Amino acid sequence: PASFTGSGPLVDVICTMATKTAISLVLVLATGASCSATGLFGHVRSELGRRGAAALAHIPVQRLRGGASDKLKAELIACRKDIWSLCEEKNCNPVLVRLGWHDAGTHDASIKEWPQCGGAIGSIRFKPEVEHGANAGLGDIVKMLEPLKKKYPLVSYADLFQMGGAVAIEHAGGPKIPMKYGRMDGPDAKACSPEGNLPDAEPSPKTGMYGGKGGTKPTEAKEPGDHLRKVFNRMGLEDKEIVALSGAHTLGRAWKDRSGLGAVITKFTDGEAVVRADGKKGCGKTGGSSWTKQWLKFDNSYFQTIPDDKADPELLKLSTDKVLFKDAGFKKFAEKYRDDEKAFFTDYAAAHKKLSECGAQFDPTEGITLD
């Protein structure tokens, strides 16, 4: 056998392929690198020693091209159908949206290295991120999605989490999000973003401030609008997108045992009210406080309820909700969406898509569309 020589650095570990007798590493080398068939593993050994396993751990895992890309698309289409069925059976639309948002919402656009930039990289499946205070309760939905991950092994966790949110919106009567897929997963817990990148709904009772000094950038502010901008501007999102995304609170509930906000149960969350878009009761677990009466229906009722002084007092109105109709930069969009559901749906779909791609690396680079 011949020797292995490489004049360029190792830039990607594409995949591992197991056979009954061996595991082969397929490597992509920089332009100018050359190798003979044998001696490959010796070179890999030396590279591991030179760079250290920790350095290689953050190289994105790539999928095979060609036929495997077609197989991935087939799995994505089938997975989407199963998530729709999951929403139909479990009424889990709100938590699916929250999971996708909280995975993507750690993104810091000023950090150019991947996966240190955070975002839609599937890192919320790991501790400590899934145990961050803002992610209380999300470990359960990650576990609930594991059978789908096993059923569709080519679908990344990052794609699974973002697909869940998009399907949940559409199933609840909202717009079809023009999603693309092919996201690569952060490989391990080292891809987790530091705690503090997600928004607060109310100020700390200790400091009177929203946000804090943690995360990749401080989000601390005295006013809720300033806090929201610090969080979302860090991701590359602007006022219109902040307001449009806030409208997704038409879905779901706040849980007192998780966030400390809202009531233990209301007449809208006791299991008796009709809350689904299709006219079914569809509560799932009872309890919590909702922002809207039909909190499993995606519409613009959030923007109609928040400014309404005569709205039912059992509906939730948090400081970060009310500021949308007080802050000059937010108000014009909030009033537009209150009066024009079609405009809300259009802007929401665009904002959701943008959020779902924050920090993501795609393979293929142009992504995979299903429709």
PDB file of C-alpha atoms in Angstrom, residues 62-80 149 152-157 159-160 163 181-184 362-364 367-370:
ATOM      1  CA  GLN A  62     -22.927  16.481   6.142  1.00  0.00           C
ATOM      2  CA  ARG A  63     -25.298  14.103   4.449  1.00  0.00           C
ATOM      3  CA  LEU A  64     -24.526  12.203   1.275  1.00  0.00           C
ATOM      4  CA  ARG A  65     -25.481  13.942  -1.942  1.00  0.00           C
ATOM      5  CA  GLY A  66     -27.435  12.584  -4.868  1.00  0.00           C
ATOM      6  CA  GLY A  67     -29.788   9.751  -4.043  1.00  0.00           C
ATOM      7  CA  ALA A  68     -29.606  10.389  -0.315  1.00  0.00           C
ATOM      8  CA  SER A  69     -30.890  13.933  -0.897  1.00  0.00           C
ATOM      9  CA  ASP A  70     -33.964  12.461  -2.595  1.00  0.00           C
ATOM     10  CA  LYS A  71     -34.397  10.077   0.326  1.00  0.00           C
ATOM     11  CA  LEU A  72     -34.163  12.987   2.740  1.00  0.00           C
ATOM     12  CA  LYS A  73     -36.897  14.856   0.867  1.00  0.00           C
ATOM     13  CA  ALA A  74     -39.112  11.774   0.979  1.00  0.00           C
ATOM     14  CA  GLU A  75     -38.548  11.476   4.734  1.00  0.00           C
ATOM     15  CA  LEU A  76     -39.313  15.171   5.237  1.00  0.00           C
ATOM     16  CA  ILE A  77     -42.615  14.867   3.368  1.00  0.00           C
ATOM     17  CA  ALA A  78     -43.634  11.808   5.385  1.00  0.00           C
ATOM     18  CA  CYS A  79     -42.509  13.420   8.642  1.00  0.00           C
ATOM     19  CA  ARG A  80     -44.614  16.493   7.916  1.00  0.00           C
ATOM     20  CA  LYS A 149     -36.494  11.168  14.685  1.00  0.00           C
ATOM     21  CA  TYR A 152     -36.934   9.413   9.856  1.00  0.00           C
ATOM     22  CA  PRO A 153     -33.196   9.239  10.637  1.00  0.00           C
ATOM     23  CA  LEU A 154     -32.160  11.474   7.734  1.00  0.00           C
ATOM     24  CA  VAL A 155     -34.235  14.361   9.134  1.00  0.00           C
ATOM     25  CA  SER A 156     -32.065  16.460  11.438  1.00  0.00           C
ATOM     26  CA  TYR A 157     -33.302  17.553  14.853  1.00  0.00           C
ATOM     27  CA  ASP A 159     -35.349  20.418  10.733  1.00  0.00           C
ATOM     28  CA  LEU A 160     -37.702  18.400  12.935  1.00  0.00           C
ATOM     29  CA  MET A 163     -40.998  21.728  10.800  1.00  0.00           C
ATOM     30  CA  TYR A 181     -35.071  22.192   5.008  1.00  0.00           C
ATOM     31  CA  GLY A 182     -31.687  20.543   5.128  1.00  0.00           C
ATOM     32  CA  ARG A 183     -30.496  22.134   8.378  1.00  0.00           C
ATOM     33  CA  MET A 184     -27.444  20.610   9.996  1.00  0.00           C
ATOM     34  CA  PHE A 362     -28.078  23.941   5.061  1.00  0.00           C
ATOM     35  CA  ASP A 363     -27.040  20.877   3.106  1.00  0.00           C
ATOM     36  CA  PRO A 364     -27.498  21.380   0.211  1.00  0.00           C
ATOM     37  CA  GLY A 367     -31.951  24.022   1.111  1.00  0.00           C
ATOM     38  CA  ILE A 368     -34.756  21.625   0.230  1.00  0.00           C
ATOM     39  CA  THR A 369     -38.315  22.792  -0.464  1.00  0.00           C
ATOM     40  CA  LEU A 370     -41.241  20.381  -0.295  1.00  0.00           C
TER      41      LEU A 370
END
